[in-house]
Amino acid sequence: MDIFSDLIMGLSIAITPINLLYLLIGAVIGMIVGVIPGFGPSAGLAILLPMTFGMDPIGAIMMLAAIYYGAMYGGTITSILLNTPGESATVASTFDGFPLAKNGRAGPALVMQAVASFVGGTMGIILITLLAPMFAQVSRSFGPPEYFLLALMGMLTLIVMIGENWRLGIISALIGFALGTVGVDLETGQGRYTFGSAELIGGIYFIPIAIGLFGLGELFFAFYSGLHRTGTGGIVNYETEERFWPTRMDWISTRMTMVRHSILGFVVGVIPGAGATIASLMAYSTERSLSKHPENFGKGEMAGLVAPETANNAASSGAMIPLLTLGIPGSASTAVLLAAFVLWGLRPGPLFMEQNPELAWGLIASMYLGNMALLAISIFAIPLFVQIIKVPYRVLGPTVVVICALGTFSVNASFVELYIMFAAGIAGFFMRLYGFSPAALVLALVLGPLAEEALRQTLAISRGSFSIFIERPASLWIIVVTIVLVVFLPLLNRFGSKAETAKKSGI
Amino acid sequence: MRLAFLLVVLAGAIFYTYIAFVDLSFMTRSGRLGPGFFPRLVGVIAVLFIAWSVFDAMRDRDSTDAGGSNSAWSDAILLMALAVGYAVLLRLFGGFVATVIYLAVALAILNRRRHLQNGILAVAVPSGVYLLFDSLLNANMPPALFDMPF
């Protein structure tokens, strides 16, 4: 397979006026979603997924992917100007982003975060281009035992990353698995937990749960946290600054920061469950330990902003690898993206790139274009996003409820799904409040049916013997990697959390 | 509140596990794993973990409860009540009319003393959403249970 001819073919598909329009719309929506505190890419994707139904699959997937990585760009604007991260992956960007803005360097900080995001995102896509076909090649030998173990790996890594609330993470995942068992059992035709309802025969649909948990649940939690009461009075006014563009020193001092954290972010992103948040915190911590002036971190050091920004964008690209080549989402956002693929009748996995080259390479090519567009948008459209930040939450809240409700209904014209969405919203609020993990629930809802089917097939092949998992070399390797990750990831998590703790205690 | 939430989850898990053991068979007639295998596994583990959390929550009852202020709770519950009301309105009056009523009420409560702004939003947002879903995307909008005279 010639990667470059595939990429050129992908570009020829992505560069059509209508696809470029979808890409731009997705990028802008992604940035808007990122700018709104409390809403991350998962919420944006879940809420907006139903709106792509009238589109052709390539355009829809390109737009959804642009929302996904666009949210990473947008989330930092509020981190810098308001000291309020748009989502968890941009928490580390507040550490030096806001001090830079307070020191009268908001303009350079905004430009550098856009450039860092662009470099991280683009490096991530270059690595996807080179590595995705290789991953697909390796995973072609995978059968049901490997798929079961991969699903298990995805869940376990996500749960260990939850940290001290790991038990609540397991309960969240088990609720997701339980919801995934509703509907007719495909092997025997027996109904499970349908209670005579015709609407539940096909199972509990993923979209209402995702929209409820991430859309409404987050919104209720934002109201509980009082976000609708806090105004935007603390926003830094960058327009009065003398100098908008970064200095030569800013570029020179951060060029290697961008390179190293692109690679680190990508690697962390590929690991299921790790994701952009941990990548950004790790990058901040690493950059501070490598810096000649660690004492400047937390006081407005440009490298302290560039490092997490590069890493979180590279991580969001990295997370596409297991999704495209294994069909295993490593995070809630990629689980929603997987749901989008499935809705379009596509099944990501080892054969996905071979069987759907136009779509796979069109998507990859569109990510190059999307990052270029986002670079321009996030520098030149800052005034627009500042206006969006100023829209009060008390007005935004009811409007989000409307979009969630009508979006859910539009999928299958089902009132039952609408009620499920509202119920999931209320449950999502309490889950968020008491330390449960909505992301683990959604991931388990997606992976549960896959894991169950794979486990039953595996035990049918092995006539009920679990030794099949250690007899097959590929399975054994996945077990070893899972054990390493389960042991290693909490250390990474602790490393990342140290940056947050150190910042909070002013060290 | 945390304990109450955990007890509700525990009750759900026990019910789920009960159905798995009573209604769903563990093995099929051909000796393969049946539809009850996975639910039983999930149910039993869930009951154990939730019971453990309930026990912990009962032990640390005073220290673990989320101590949100009354206003925090009232705001979140108000928005939830408005959302549930909206679900009922959607069933009765359909997408457009229900959205106008819901936004008019919600904004009057949440965005006080800005009558003109609220009035404009209560009409403009449903119109925009209607145009987007019904005309542009050709998507389904909830139909009204009762036909409106307009």
PDB file of C-alpha atoms in Angstrom, chain A residues 51 54 166-168 170-171 174-175 177-178 181 185 187-188 190-193 195 216 219-220 223-224 228-229 394-395 397-399 401-403 405-407 409-413 415 418-419 422 426-427 429-431 433-434 436 448 451-452 455-457 459-460, chain B residues 1-2 5-6 9 15-16 19-20 23-25 28 32-35 37-39 42 45-46 49-50 52-53 56 66-68 71-73 75-76 79-80 83-84 86-87 90-91 99 102-103 106-107 110-111 114 121 125 129 132-133 137 139-143:
ATOM      1  CA  MET A  51     -27.788  16.993  12.612  1.00  0.00           C
ATOM      2  CA  GLY A  54     -29.108  14.458   6.005  1.00  0.00           C
ATOM      3  CA  TRP A 166     -11.916   3.776  40.543  1.00  0.00           C
ATOM      4  CA  ARG A 167     -14.673   1.820  42.294  1.00  0.00           C
ATOM      5  CA  LEU A 168     -17.280   4.304  41.089  1.00  0.00           C
ATOM      6  CA  ILE A 170     -16.209   0.271  37.689  1.00  0.00           C
ATOM      7  CA  ILE A 171     -19.837   0.758  38.757  1.00  0.00           C
ATOM      8  CA  LEU A 174     -21.063  -1.999  34.783  1.00  0.00           C
ATOM      9  CA  ILE A 175     -24.151   0.211  34.342  1.00  0.00           C
ATOM     10  CA  PHE A 177     -22.541  -2.990  30.219  1.00  0.00           C
ATOM     11  CA  ALA A 178     -25.988  -3.626  31.729  1.00  0.00           C
ATOM     12  CA  THR A 181     -27.519  -6.079  27.242  1.00  0.00           C
ATOM     13  CA  ASP A 185     -29.995 -11.575  22.076  1.00  0.00           C
ATOM     14  CA  GLU A 187     -27.545 -15.603  19.105  1.00  0.00           C
ATOM     15  CA  THR A 188     -30.741 -17.060  20.555  1.00  0.00           C
ATOM     16  CA  GLN A 190     -34.489 -14.197  23.221  1.00  0.00           C
ATOM     17  CA  GLY A 191     -35.546 -10.765  24.467  1.00  0.00           C
ATOM     18  CA  ARG A 192     -33.581  -9.325  27.399  1.00  0.00           C
ATOM     19  CA  TYR A 193     -34.973  -6.559  29.621  1.00  0.00           C
ATOM     20  CA  PHE A 195     -40.480  -5.819  29.253  1.00  0.00           C
ATOM     21  CA  LEU A 216     -27.921  17.647  29.773  1.00  0.00           C
ATOM     22  CA  LEU A 219     -25.525  21.446  31.808  1.00  0.00           C
ATOM     23  CA  PHE A 220     -27.316  20.579  35.065  1.00  0.00           C
ATOM     24  CA  PHE A 223     -26.009  25.187  36.929  1.00  0.00           C
ATOM     25  CA  TYR A 224     -25.304  23.374  40.187  1.00  0.00           C
ATOM     26  CA  HIS A 228     -24.979  30.774  35.250  1.00  0.00           C
ATOM     27  CA  ARG A 229     -24.470  33.183  38.120  1.00  0.00           C
ATOM     28  CA  ARG A 394     -28.705  31.383  31.973  1.00  0.00           C
ATOM     29  CA  VAL A 395     -29.634  32.015  28.316  1.00  0.00           C
ATOM     30  CA  GLY A 397     -28.854  26.601  29.280  1.00  0.00           C
ATOM     31  CA  PRO A 398     -32.479  26.450  28.073  1.00  0.00           C
ATOM     32  CA  THR A 399     -31.285  26.639  24.445  1.00  0.00           C
ATOM     33  CA  VAL A 401     -31.947  21.680  26.413  1.00  0.00           C
ATOM     34  CA  VAL A 402     -33.920  22.441  23.220  1.00  0.00           C
ATOM     35  CA  ILE A 403     -31.100  21.295  20.927  1.00  0.00           C
ATOM     36  CA  ALA A 405     -34.256  17.222  22.924  1.00  0.00           C
ATOM     37  CA  LEU A 406     -34.952  17.951  19.274  1.00  0.00           C
ATOM     38  CA  GLY A 407     -31.647  16.388  18.213  1.00  0.00           C
ATOM     39  CA  PHE A 409     -35.993  13.013  18.609  1.00  0.00           C
ATOM     40  CA  SER A 410     -34.783  13.646  15.075  1.00  0.00           C
ATOM     41  CA  VAL A 411     -32.778  10.388  15.008  1.00  0.00           C
ATOM     42  CA  ASN A 412     -35.589   7.827  15.185  1.00  0.00           C
ATOM     43  CA  ALA A 413     -38.686   9.979  15.820  1.00  0.00           C
ATOM     44  CA  PHE A 415     -40.574   9.657  22.271  1.00  0.00           C
ATOM     45  CA  LEU A 418     -36.502  11.349  24.178  1.00  0.00           C
ATOM     46  CA  TYR A 419     -37.516  10.250  27.686  1.00  0.00           C
ATOM     47  CA  PHE A 422     -33.946  13.237  29.804  1.00  0.00           C
ATOM     48  CA  ILE A 426     -30.687  13.612  35.364  1.00  0.00           C
ATOM     49  CA  ALA A 427     -28.674  10.448  36.077  1.00  0.00           C
ATOM     50  CA  PHE A 429     -25.921  15.063  36.819  1.00  0.00           C
ATOM     51  CA  PHE A 430     -25.906  12.831  39.908  1.00  0.00           C
ATOM     52  CA  MET A 431     -23.094  10.714  38.457  1.00  0.00           C
ATOM     53  CA  LEU A 433     -21.866  15.148  41.353  1.00  0.00           C
ATOM     54  CA  TYR A 434     -20.924  11.987  43.234  1.00  0.00           C
ATOM     55  CA  PHE A 436     -19.071   8.448  38.941  1.00  0.00           C
ATOM     56  CA  GLY A 448     -20.287  -4.089  26.049  1.00  0.00           C
ATOM     57  CA  ALA A 451     -17.184  -7.713  24.324  1.00  0.00           C
ATOM     58  CA  GLU A 452     -20.103 -10.046  25.050  1.00  0.00           C
ATOM     59  CA  LEU A 455     -16.436 -13.615  24.614  1.00  0.00           C
ATOM     60  CA  ARG A 456     -19.246 -15.958  23.616  1.00  0.00           C
ATOM     61  CA  GLN A 457     -17.608 -16.637  20.244  1.00  0.00           C
ATOM     62  CA  LEU A 459     -15.659 -19.716  24.411  1.00  0.00           C
ATOM     63  CA  ALA A 460     -17.564 -21.438  21.604  1.00  0.00           C
TER      64      ALA A 460
ATOM     65  CA  MET B   1     -28.266  12.494  48.995  1.00  0.00           C
ATOM     66  CA  ARG B   2     -25.234  10.467  47.911  1.00  0.00           C
ATOM     67  CA  PHE B   5     -28.467   7.842  44.954  1.00  0.00           C
ATOM     68  CA  LEU B   6     -26.350   4.778  45.690  1.00  0.00           C
ATOM     69  CA  VAL B   9     -28.498   2.334  41.877  1.00  0.00           C
ATOM     70  CA  PHE B  15     -33.546  -5.981  39.967  1.00  0.00           C
ATOM     71  CA  TYR B  16     -31.301  -6.389  36.909  1.00  0.00           C
ATOM     72  CA  ILE B  19     -34.157 -10.844  36.016  1.00  0.00           C
ATOM     73  CA  ALA B  20     -30.849 -12.281  34.759  1.00  0.00           C
ATOM     74  CA  ASP B  23     -35.696 -15.028  33.089  1.00  0.00           C
ATOM     75  CA  LEU B  24     -32.470 -15.593  31.191  1.00  0.00           C
ATOM     76  CA  SER B  25     -30.788 -18.941  30.741  1.00  0.00           C
ATOM     77  CA  THR B  28     -28.331 -22.648  25.431  1.00  0.00           C
ATOM     78  CA  ARG B  32     -23.162 -22.736  24.380  1.00  0.00           C
ATOM     79  CA  LEU B  33     -23.233 -19.662  26.580  1.00  0.00           C
ATOM     80  CA  GLY B  34     -26.773 -18.343  26.771  1.00  0.00           C
ATOM     81  CA  PRO B  35     -28.308 -14.867  26.937  1.00  0.00           C
ATOM     82  CA  PHE B  37     -24.352 -15.438  30.987  1.00  0.00           C
ATOM     83  CA  PHE B  38     -23.188 -11.852  30.564  1.00  0.00           C
ATOM     84  CA  PRO B  39     -26.075 -10.191  32.479  1.00  0.00           C
ATOM     85  CA  VAL B  42     -22.381  -8.019  35.156  1.00  0.00           C
ATOM     86  CA  ILE B  45     -20.277  -7.806  40.114  1.00  0.00           C
ATOM     87  CA  ALA B  46     -22.386  -4.626  40.049  1.00  0.00           C
ATOM     88  CA  PHE B  49     -19.392  -3.141  44.091  1.00  0.00           C
ATOM     89  CA  ILE B  50     -22.443  -0.965  44.724  1.00  0.00           C
ATOM     90  CA  TRP B  52     -19.460  -1.949  49.013  1.00  0.00           C
ATOM     91  CA  SER B  53     -19.937   1.721  48.074  1.00  0.00           C
ATOM     92  CA  ASP B  56     -18.703   3.068  52.738  1.00  0.00           C
ATOM     93  CA  ALA B  66     -21.716  16.681  48.565  1.00  0.00           C
ATOM     94  CA  GLY B  67     -22.227  19.869  50.449  1.00  0.00           C
ATOM     95  CA  GLY B  68     -23.794  22.020  47.762  1.00  0.00           C
ATOM     96  CA  SER B  71     -29.199  27.797  45.894  1.00  0.00           C
ATOM     97  CA  ALA B  72     -26.944  25.408  43.943  1.00  0.00           C
ATOM     98  CA  TRP B  73     -29.441  22.606  44.435  1.00  0.00           C
ATOM     99  CA  ASP B  75     -30.938  26.055  40.442  1.00  0.00           C
ATOM    100  CA  ALA B  76     -30.031  22.571  39.203  1.00  0.00           C
ATOM    101  CA  LEU B  79     -33.487  23.417  35.321  1.00  0.00           C
ATOM    102  CA  MET B  80     -34.258  19.680  35.588  1.00  0.00           C
ATOM    103  CA  ALA B  83     -36.502  20.068  31.170  1.00  0.00           C
ATOM    104  CA  VAL B  84     -39.024  17.458  32.333  1.00  0.00           C
ATOM    105  CA  TYR B  86     -40.454  20.511  28.247  1.00  0.00           C
ATOM    106  CA  ALA B  87     -40.589  16.752  27.590  1.00  0.00           C
ATOM    107  CA  LEU B  90     -43.244  18.240  23.398  1.00  0.00           C
ATOM    108  CA  ARG B  91     -45.600  15.273  23.648  1.00  0.00           C
ATOM    109  CA  THR B  99     -40.255  25.062  22.383  1.00  0.00           C
ATOM    110  CA  TYR B 102     -40.675  26.242  27.240  1.00  0.00           C
ATOM    111  CA  LEU B 103     -38.230  29.004  26.320  1.00  0.00           C
ATOM    112  CA  ALA B 106     -37.489  29.123  31.265  1.00  0.00           C
ATOM    113  CA  LEU B 107     -36.070  32.499  30.252  1.00  0.00           C
ATOM    114  CA  LEU B 110     -33.693  32.348  34.652  1.00  0.00           C
ATOM    115  CA  ASN B 111     -33.099  35.600  32.768  1.00  0.00           C
ATOM    116  CA  ARG B 114     -35.094  41.194  30.277  1.00  0.00           C
ATOM    117  CA  LEU B 121     -35.252  34.507  21.974  1.00  0.00           C
ATOM    118  CA  VAL B 125     -34.621  30.061  18.678  1.00  0.00           C
ATOM    119  CA  VAL B 129     -34.268  25.255  15.054  1.00  0.00           C
ATOM    120  CA  LEU B 132     -32.638  23.838  10.555  1.00  0.00           C
ATOM    121  CA  PHE B 133     -34.321  20.524  11.386  1.00  0.00           C
ATOM    122  CA  LEU B 137     -31.930  18.744   7.425  1.00  0.00           C
ATOM    123  CA  ALA B 139     -35.230  15.654  10.133  1.00  0.00           C
ATOM    124  CA  ASN B 140     -38.162  14.623  12.324  1.00  0.00           C
ATOM    125  CA  MET B 141     -39.719  17.182  14.685  1.00  0.00           C
ATOM    126  CA  PRO B 142     -41.969  15.902  17.494  1.00  0.00           C
ATOM    127  CA  PRO B 143     -45.605  15.927  16.301  1.00  0.00           C
TER     128      PRO B 143
END
